[in-house]
Amino acid sequence: MKNKVIYTLFILIAIAALCNSFVIENPYFKITKKDVKLKIPKGFPKPNYTFKKNKLTPDVFVLGRKLFYDNLLSKDNTVSCGTCHQRIAAFAHIDHKLSHGIYAKIGTRNVPALQNLIWKDAYMWDGGVTSLELQPINPITSPIEMDESLENVILKLRANKEYVKLFNKAYKDTLINSERLLKALAQFTGLMITANSKYDKYMHKKDTFSIAEKNGLQLFRTKCAGCHKEPLFTDNSYRNNGIKMDTSLKDFGRGRLTEIEKDYRTFKVPGLRNVEITYPYMHDGRFKKLKDVIDHYSNSANHDDRADTLINKIGVLSAQQKKEILSFLLTLTDKEFLYDRRFADPAMLQ
Amino acid sequence: MRSKIVISIILVTILSIKLFGQYSTLQLNFGHYIGDQKLVLDSVMFKNELGQNFTVSKFKYYVSNFHFKSSSGKDIFINETFLINEDEEESKKIILNKLPAGNYTSFDFILGVDSLHNCSGAQSGALDPVNAMFWAWNTGYIFLKLEGFAPNSLSPGKFFEYHIGGYKQPSNCIRKISIALGKEVKTDAAITKEIKLKVNILEILKTPTTIDFSKLSSVTDHKNATLVADNYSDMFKLMPNEK
């Protein structure tokens, strides 16, 4: 009798174990401790956001990844962060001038790449958001982006069995609140670090530049690096780079925020890494090609009268110089980042 | 011998914790008034300084960073933030339980959220952004919201709304509020002492600047925000019968 009980128990356990092994995780999407270790690339400064009060763990990162790609964050469950921020475009929106949000509404600004965010001191084209953790409240609650309230997102998450499990796994208890939601998203976006381009390999003497690329770097250092400072290719300042205001959008940039005269029509200097694939360019996506951007900088006659003094110093670039700058910009593409499996959406490929 | 010393050290420590480290509990009550009338949301019409009618539909604000001065000259800092909301009865009674037992003669606090807490990323509790006291597009907490209906308002629907915040110069809207306790308040661990504050909403609409609903019915970013902040800096008083 006793034997029978033990025997039945044994069978049951074996079945349970078998069942479990059928849902093996695809190793491509598995996140390990090593995957979430923060590595500061050689030559990079100290980051502004350090994860100090948001300890990086595989389970929180996985939760952040699921949230980033989940339409549940929008009111009618049609838009996720990943809708606008596409992995193949360094998390910019490829070939979209202005962002497209919920109910097919069109935003007023171009979707920026999400990369090296922890070195920024402020986010958005005008720097209005000063915390990586608090940034997602903007898209979630914007009536033309996701049009949802933070409160309601929390309610939806609490009612969702899978999220209850994931939050529990990540935080060791069942509490679901905005702090945890936002911190999980910050782990996912904060680890989007790009530092393995040809330029980086050249700088660390692991690759070589062609003559054109070398000349391009030289030109870039004299004409562009005053704002696009290496190695992040931004000095985090706000400038007017000579583009005239689109009178239909009337975007005053930083000025709208600070109402300080000198800030009007200035925008945060974007880091140029992966710029080859983050087209179109500028806060309103007005330039389709890198060639158009370089032509703009060279064409001083057509610069806005509020252009920064460094812009006027660039001067006319010869056809040769333009080509060299372009070939240098192309060395900033980081394939390892663009194909980093940690940032892929597990739901897309299963 | 050795063990005796150890035991006496332990005893002395326990005793001193009991005697000197004793926390008391103090409750601050925030009573909301329009002049001398008690605030009632929505249904009751009040009058501002200019005789213009108005009702109040929402009244919420943050108080934080308390300093209590004791009669022996000590300054006790309590680093906590509370959200007071007319619509939530419980929120109008805040409990401070990290105050050492003692005799207190005055205290101060700030209306608002200091720059440290404005720059601390995602937070929970009173500072959870779900409380709708947060600006997403220009990161920062809204310190005070006063909304209502005023027939003189020229905005659509005849509403007025004052959303005041900003911790950076030149539009810093944090205001320090100092309250002198007429007679000393003695706190101890045994009972919860209460201090009642009268919060007069009329003060938000006057001194130094008298607000005319037909001229200024909406403040939702830093334009005119310090004007309202200067007004609200004198809205807290000790409840008269406490003096």
mmCIF file of N, CA, C and O in Angstrom, chain A residues 276-335:
data_model
loop_
_atom_site.group_PDB
_atom_site.id
_atom_site.type_symbol
_atom_site.label_atom_id
_atom_site.label_comp_id
_atom_site.label_asym_id
_atom_site.label_seq_id
_atom_site.Cartn_x
_atom_site.Cartn_y
_atom_site.Cartn_z
ATOM 1 N N GLU A 276 23.848 56.298 -39.895
ATOM 2 C CA GLU A 276 23.573 55.744 -41.228
ATOM 3 C C GLU A 276 22.142 55.224 -41.337
ATOM 4 O O GLU A 276 21.494 55.401 -42.373
ATOM 5 N N ILE A 277 21.627 54.629 -40.237
ATOM 6 C CA ILE A 277 20.321 53.985 -40.353
ATOM 7 C C ILE A 277 19.229 54.686 -39.543
ATOM 8 O O ILE A 277 18.115 54.196 -39.445
ATOM 9 N N THR A 278 19.528 55.854 -38.979
ATOM 10 C CA THR A 278 18.479 56.518 -38.191
ATOM 11 C C THR A 278 17.762 57.602 -39.000
ATOM 12 O O THR A 278 17.169 58.509 -38.429
ATOM 13 N N TYR A 279 17.811 57.503 -40.305
ATOM 14 C CA TYR A 279 17.159 58.501 -41.156
ATOM 15 C C TYR A 279 15.648 58.469 -40.969
ATOM 16 O O TYR A 279 15.129 57.406 -40.622
ATOM 17 N N PRO A 280 14.910 59.470 -41.226
ATOM 18 C CA PRO A 280 15.370 60.801 -41.620
ATOM 19 C C PRO A 280 15.975 61.569 -40.427
ATOM 20 O O PRO A 280 15.887 61.123 -39.298
ATOM 21 N N TYR A 281 16.499 62.768 -40.709
ATOM 22 C CA TYR A 281 17.294 63.480 -39.717
ATOM 23 C C TYR A 281 16.666 64.790 -39.231
ATOM 24 O O TYR A 281 15.854 65.387 -39.909
ATOM 25 N N MET A 282 17.126 65.220 -38.096
ATOM 26 C CA MET A 282 16.732 66.454 -37.383
ATOM 27 C C MET A 282 15.422 66.220 -36.612
ATOM 28 O O MET A 282 14.719 65.251 -36.836
ATOM 29 N N HIS A 283 15.115 67.157 -35.714
ATOM 30 C CA HIS A 283 13.977 66.971 -34.812
ATOM 31 C C HIS A 283 12.662 66.808 -35.553
ATOM 32 O O HIS A 283 11.720 66.215 -35.049
ATOM 33 N N ASP A 284 12.609 67.365 -36.784
ATOM 34 C CA ASP A 284 11.380 67.228 -37.560
ATOM 35 C C ASP A 284 11.556 66.291 -38.749
ATOM 36 O O ASP A 284 10.675 66.204 -39.602
ATOM 37 N N GLY A 285 12.669 65.597 -38.801
ATOM 38 C CA GLY A 285 12.884 64.613 -39.858
ATOM 39 C C GLY A 285 12.938 65.211 -41.252
ATOM 40 O O GLY A 285 12.587 64.556 -42.234
ATOM 41 N N ARG A 286 13.409 66.457 -41.370
ATOM 42 C CA ARG A 286 13.320 67.138 -42.670
ATOM 43 C C ARG A 286 14.300 66.616 -43.715
ATOM 44 O O ARG A 286 14.026 66.733 -44.909
ATOM 45 N N PHE A 287 15.448 66.064 -43.293
ATOM 46 C CA PHE A 287 16.421 65.576 -44.277
ATOM 47 C C PHE A 287 16.359 64.064 -44.388
ATOM 48 O O PHE A 287 16.441 63.351 -43.398
ATOM 49 N N LYS A 288 16.253 63.591 -45.648
ATOM 50 C CA LYS A 288 16.135 62.145 -45.854
ATOM 51 C C LYS A 288 17.478 61.458 -45.840
ATOM 52 O O LYS A 288 17.598 60.310 -45.466
ATOM 53 N N LYS A 289 18.494 62.170 -46.344
ATOM 54 C CA LYS A 289 19.780 61.493 -46.523
ATOM 55 C C LYS A 289 20.873 62.243 -45.788
ATOM 56 O O LYS A 289 20.811 63.463 -45.606
ATOM 57 N N LEU A 290 21.924 61.508 -45.434
ATOM 58 C CA LEU A 290 23.067 62.145 -44.783
ATOM 59 C C LEU A 290 23.679 63.209 -45.686
ATOM 60 O O LEU A 290 24.158 64.236 -45.231
ATOM 61 N N LYS A 291 23.617 62.933 -46.971
ATOM 62 C CA LYS A 291 24.130 63.888 -47.950
ATOM 63 C C LYS A 291 23.405 65.234 -47.800
ATOM 64 O O LYS A 291 24.038 66.303 -47.842
ATOM 65 N N ASP A 292 22.098 65.182 -47.595
ATOM 66 C CA ASP A 292 21.324 66.425 -47.413
ATOM 67 C C ASP A 292 21.794 67.178 -46.171
ATOM 68 O O ASP A 292 21.842 68.411 -46.157
ATOM 69 N N VAL A 293 22.119 66.420 -45.120
ATOM 70 C CA VAL A 293 22.568 67.055 -43.877
ATOM 71 C C VAL A 293 23.882 67.781 -44.117
ATOM 72 O O VAL A 293 24.053 68.947 -43.735
ATOM 73 N N ILE A 294 24.808 67.094 -44.775
ATOM 74 C CA ILE A 294 26.127 67.703 -45.005
ATOM 75 C C ILE A 294 25.992 68.911 -45.931
ATOM 76 O O ILE A 294 26.616 69.951 -45.707
ATOM 77 N N ASP A 295 25.143 68.794 -46.931
ATOM 78 C CA ASP A 295 24.886 69.939 -47.823
ATOM 79 C C ASP A 295 24.357 71.127 -47.020
ATOM 80 O O ASP A 295 24.744 72.264 -47.250
ATOM 81 N N HIS A 296 23.472 70.828 -46.084
ATOM 82 C CA HIS A 296 22.922 71.906 -45.260
ATOM 83 C C HIS A 296 24.027 72.644 -44.508
ATOM 84 O O HIS A 296 24.076 73.871 -44.497
ATOM 85 N N TYR A 297 24.913 71.890 -43.858
ATOM 86 C CA TYR A 297 25.970 72.540 -43.068
ATOM 87 C C TYR A 297 26.883 73.379 -43.958
ATOM 88 O O TYR A 297 27.408 74.413 -43.540
ATOM 89 N N SER A 298 27.077 72.934 -45.200
ATOM 90 C CA SER A 298 28.002 73.608 -46.116
ATOM 91 C C SER A 298 27.392 74.866 -46.740
ATOM 92 O O SER A 298 28.094 75.781 -47.148
ATOM 93 N N ASN A 299 26.062 74.902 -46.750
ATOM 94 C CA ASN A 299 25.357 75.970 -47.449
ATOM 95 C C ASN A 299 25.048 77.128 -46.493
ATOM 96 O O ASN A 299 23.898 77.355 -46.107
ATOM 97 N N SER A 300 26.074 77.909 -46.140
ATOM 98 C CA SER A 300 25.889 78.904 -45.088
ATOM 99 C C SER A 300 24.929 80.017 -45.490
ATOM 100 O O SER A 300 24.308 80.650 -44.642
ATOM 101 N N ALA A 301 24.787 80.249 -46.796
ATOM 102 C CA ALA A 301 23.886 81.308 -47.252
ATOM 103 C C ALA A 301 22.455 81.024 -46.802
ATOM 104 O O ALA A 301 21.654 81.937 -46.604
ATOM 105 N N ASN A 302 22.163 79.744 -46.623
ATOM 106 C CA ASN A 302 20.794 79.348 -46.314
ATOM 107 C C ASN A 302 20.591 79.058 -44.824
ATOM 108 O O ASN A 302 19.569 78.501 -44.425
ATOM 109 N N HIS A 303 21.559 79.441 -43.986
ATOM 110 C CA HIS A 303 21.418 79.135 -42.557
ATOM 111 C C HIS A 303 20.475 80.116 -41.869
ATOM 112 O O HIS A 303 20.363 81.274 -42.244
ATOM 113 N N ASP A 304 19.838 79.611 -40.843
ATOM 114 C CA ASP A 304 18.943 80.409 -40.034
ATOM 115 C C ASP A 304 19.730 81.540 -39.364
ATOM 116 O O ASP A 304 20.899 81.378 -39.013
ATOM 117 N N ASP A 305 19.077 82.683 -39.164
ATOM 118 C CA ASP A 305 19.838 83.790 -38.569
ATOM 119 C C ASP A 305 20.124 83.581 -37.081
ATOM 120 O O ASP A 305 20.890 84.333 -36.483
ATOM 121 N N ARG A 306 19.532 82.563 -36.484
ATOM 122 C CA ARG A 306 19.860 82.273 -35.082
ATOM 123 C C ARG A 306 20.908 81.170 -34.953
ATOM 124 O O ARG A 306 21.144 80.654 -33.852
ATOM 125 N N ALA A 307 21.536 80.805 -36.073
ATOM 126 C CA ALA A 307 22.490 79.688 -36.045
ATOM 127 C C ALA A 307 23.635 79.952 -35.070
ATOM 128 O O ALA A 307 24.094 81.077 -34.915
ATOM 129 N N ASP A 308 24.074 78.889 -34.423
ATOM 130 C CA ASP A 308 25.204 78.937 -33.488
ATOM 131 C C ASP A 308 26.464 79.424 -34.223
ATOM 132 O O ASP A 308 26.647 79.153 -35.404
ATOM 133 N N THR A 309 27.345 80.116 -33.502
ATOM 134 C CA THR A 309 28.554 80.635 -34.164
ATOM 135 C C THR A 309 29.405 79.517 -34.766
ATOM 136 O O THR A 309 30.041 79.709 -35.799
ATOM 137 N N LEU A 310 29.400 78.342 -34.138
ATOM 138 C CA LEU A 310 30.189 77.229 -34.677
ATOM 139 C C LEU A 310 29.680 76.783 -36.045
ATOM 140 O O LEU A 310 30.430 76.255 -36.856
ATOM 141 N N ILE A 311 28.397 76.997 -36.286
ATOM 142 C CA ILE A 311 27.814 76.598 -37.572
ATOM 143 C C ILE A 311 28.355 77.512 -38.675
ATOM 144 O O ILE A 311 28.732 77.050 -39.753
ATOM 145 N N ASN A 312 28.411 78.785 -38.357
ATOM 146 C CA ASN A 312 28.899 79.716 -39.376
ATOM 147 C C ASN A 312 30.381 79.519 -39.666
ATOM 148 O O ASN A 312 30.867 79.902 -40.723
ATOM 149 N N LYS A 313 31.088 78.903 -38.725
ATOM 150 C CA LYS A 313 32.526 78.663 -38.933
ATOM 151 C C LYS A 313 32.793 77.480 -39.859
ATOM 152 O O LYS A 313 33.926 77.294 -40.302
ATOM 153 N N ILE A 314 31.792 76.643 -40.090
ATOM 154 C CA ILE A 314 32.033 75.436 -40.901
ATOM 155 C C ILE A 314 32.496 75.800 -42.312
ATOM 156 O O ILE A 314 33.432 75.214 -42.842
ATOM 157 N N GLY A 315 31.852 76.796 -42.887
ATOM 158 C CA GLY A 315 32.268 77.245 -44.218
ATOM 159 C C GLY A 315 31.835 76.299 -45.326
ATOM 160 O O GLY A 315 31.204 75.268 -45.076
ATOM 161 N N VAL A 316 32.180 76.674 -46.536
ATOM 162 C CA VAL A 316 31.775 75.866 -47.694
ATOM 163 C C VAL A 316 32.663 74.627 -47.783
ATOM 164 O O VAL A 316 33.887 74.701 -47.682
ATOM 165 N N LEU A 317 32.006 73.466 -47.937
ATOM 166 C CA LEU A 317 32.753 72.213 -48.051
ATOM 167 C C LEU A 317 32.838 71.812 -49.524
ATOM 168 O O LEU A 317 31.854 71.922 -50.263
ATOM 169 N N SER A 318 34.011 71.354 -49.946
ATOM 170 C CA SER A 318 34.155 70.901 -51.336
ATOM 171 C C SER A 318 33.474 69.545 -51.494
ATOM 172 O O SER A 318 33.186 68.868 -50.499
ATOM 173 N N ALA A 319 33.237 69.146 -52.731
ATOM 174 C CA ALA A 319 32.598 67.856 -52.998
ATOM 175 C C ALA A 319 33.422 66.737 -52.363
ATOM 176 O O ALA A 319 32.881 65.792 -51.773
ATOM 177 N N GLN A 320 34.715 66.856 -52.452
ATOM 178 C CA GLN A 320 35.641 65.871 -51.880
ATOM 179 C C GLN A 320 35.477 65.798 -50.358
ATOM 180 O O GLN A 320 35.321 64.727 -49.782
ATOM 181 N N GLN A 321 35.452 66.974 -49.720
ATOM 182 C CA GLN A 321 35.312 67.029 -48.255
ATOM 183 C C GLN A 321 33.986 66.428 -47.804
ATOM 184 O O GLN A 321 33.909 65.720 -46.803
ATOM 185 N N LYS A 322 32.933 66.726 -48.582
ATOM 186 C CA LYS A 322 31.611 66.183 -48.233
ATOM 187 C C LYS A 322 31.643 64.656 -48.248
ATOM 188 O O LYS A 322 31.107 64.000 -47.354
ATOM 189 N N LYS A 323 32.282 64.114 -49.294
ATOM 190 C CA LYS A 323 32.377 62.649 -49.411
ATOM 191 C C LYS A 323 33.145 62.072 -48.234
ATOM 192 O O LYS A 323 32.801 61.009 -47.710
ATOM 193 N N GLU A 324 34.204 62.767 -47.842
ATOM 194 C CA GLU A 324 35.034 62.252 -46.747
ATOM 195 C C GLU A 324 34.275 62.274 -45.415
ATOM 196 O O GLU A 324 34.326 61.309 -44.653
ATOM 197 N N ILE A 325 33.555 63.363 -45.184
ATOM 198 C CA ILE A 325 32.760 63.422 -43.946
ATOM 199 C C ILE A 325 31.729 62.295 -43.936
ATOM 200 O O ILE A 325 31.539 61.601 -42.936
ATOM 201 N N LEU A 326 31.111 62.092 -45.097
ATOM 202 C CA LEU A 326 30.107 61.031 -45.194
ATOM 203 C C LEU A 326 30.735 59.673 -44.910
ATOM 204 O O LEU A 326 30.185 58.873 -44.129
ATOM 205 N N SER A 327 31.891 59.400 -45.505
ATOM 206 C CA SER A 327 32.469 58.070 -45.264
ATOM 207 C C SER A 327 32.872 57.913 -43.802
ATOM 208 O O SER A 327 32.787 56.825 -43.246
ATOM 209 N N PHE A 328 33.243 59.022 -43.173
ATOM 210 C CA PHE A 328 33.517 58.909 -41.732
ATOM 211 C C PHE A 328 32.233 58.592 -40.954
ATOM 212 O O PHE A 328 32.211 57.707 -40.095
ATOM 213 N N LEU A 329 31.150 59.304 -41.267
ATOM 214 C CA LEU A 329 29.892 59.079 -40.527
ATOM 215 C C LEU A 329 29.441 57.615 -40.625
ATOM 216 O O LEU A 329 28.862 57.064 -39.688
ATOM 217 N N LEU A 330 29.741 56.996 -41.766
ATOM 218 C CA LEU A 330 29.329 55.598 -41.938
ATOM 219 C C LEU A 330 30.123 54.643 -41.047
ATOM 220 O O LEU A 330 29.695 53.513 -40.821
ATOM 221 N N THR A 331 31.273 55.098 -40.533
ATOM 222 C CA THR A 331 32.039 54.214 -39.638
ATOM 223 C C THR A 331 31.420 54.146 -38.245
ATOM 224 O O THR A 331 31.877 53.405 -37.387
ATOM 225 N N LEU A 332 30.362 54.939 -38.017
ATOM 226 C CA LEU A 332 29.740 54.958 -36.687
ATOM 227 C C LEU A 332 28.669 53.884 -36.527
ATOM 228 O O LEU A 332 28.013 53.788 -35.492
ATOM 229 N N THR A 333 28.459 53.097 -37.588
ATOM 230 C CA THR A 333 27.440 52.044 -37.522
ATOM 231 C C THR A 333 27.976 50.855 -36.729
ATOM 232 O O THR A 333 29.083 50.392 -36.976
ATOM 233 N N ASP A 334 27.169 50.397 -35.787
ATOM 234 C CA ASP A 334 27.581 49.328 -34.882
ATOM 235 C C ASP A 334 26.654 48.123 -35.078
ATOM 236 O O ASP A 334 25.593 48.032 -34.469
ATOM 237 N N LYS A 335 27.086 47.211 -35.947
ATOM 238 C CA LYS A 335 26.253 46.037 -36.272
ATOM 239 C C LYS A 335 25.999 45.171 -35.042
ATOM 240 O O LYS A 335 24.921 44.610 -34.887
#
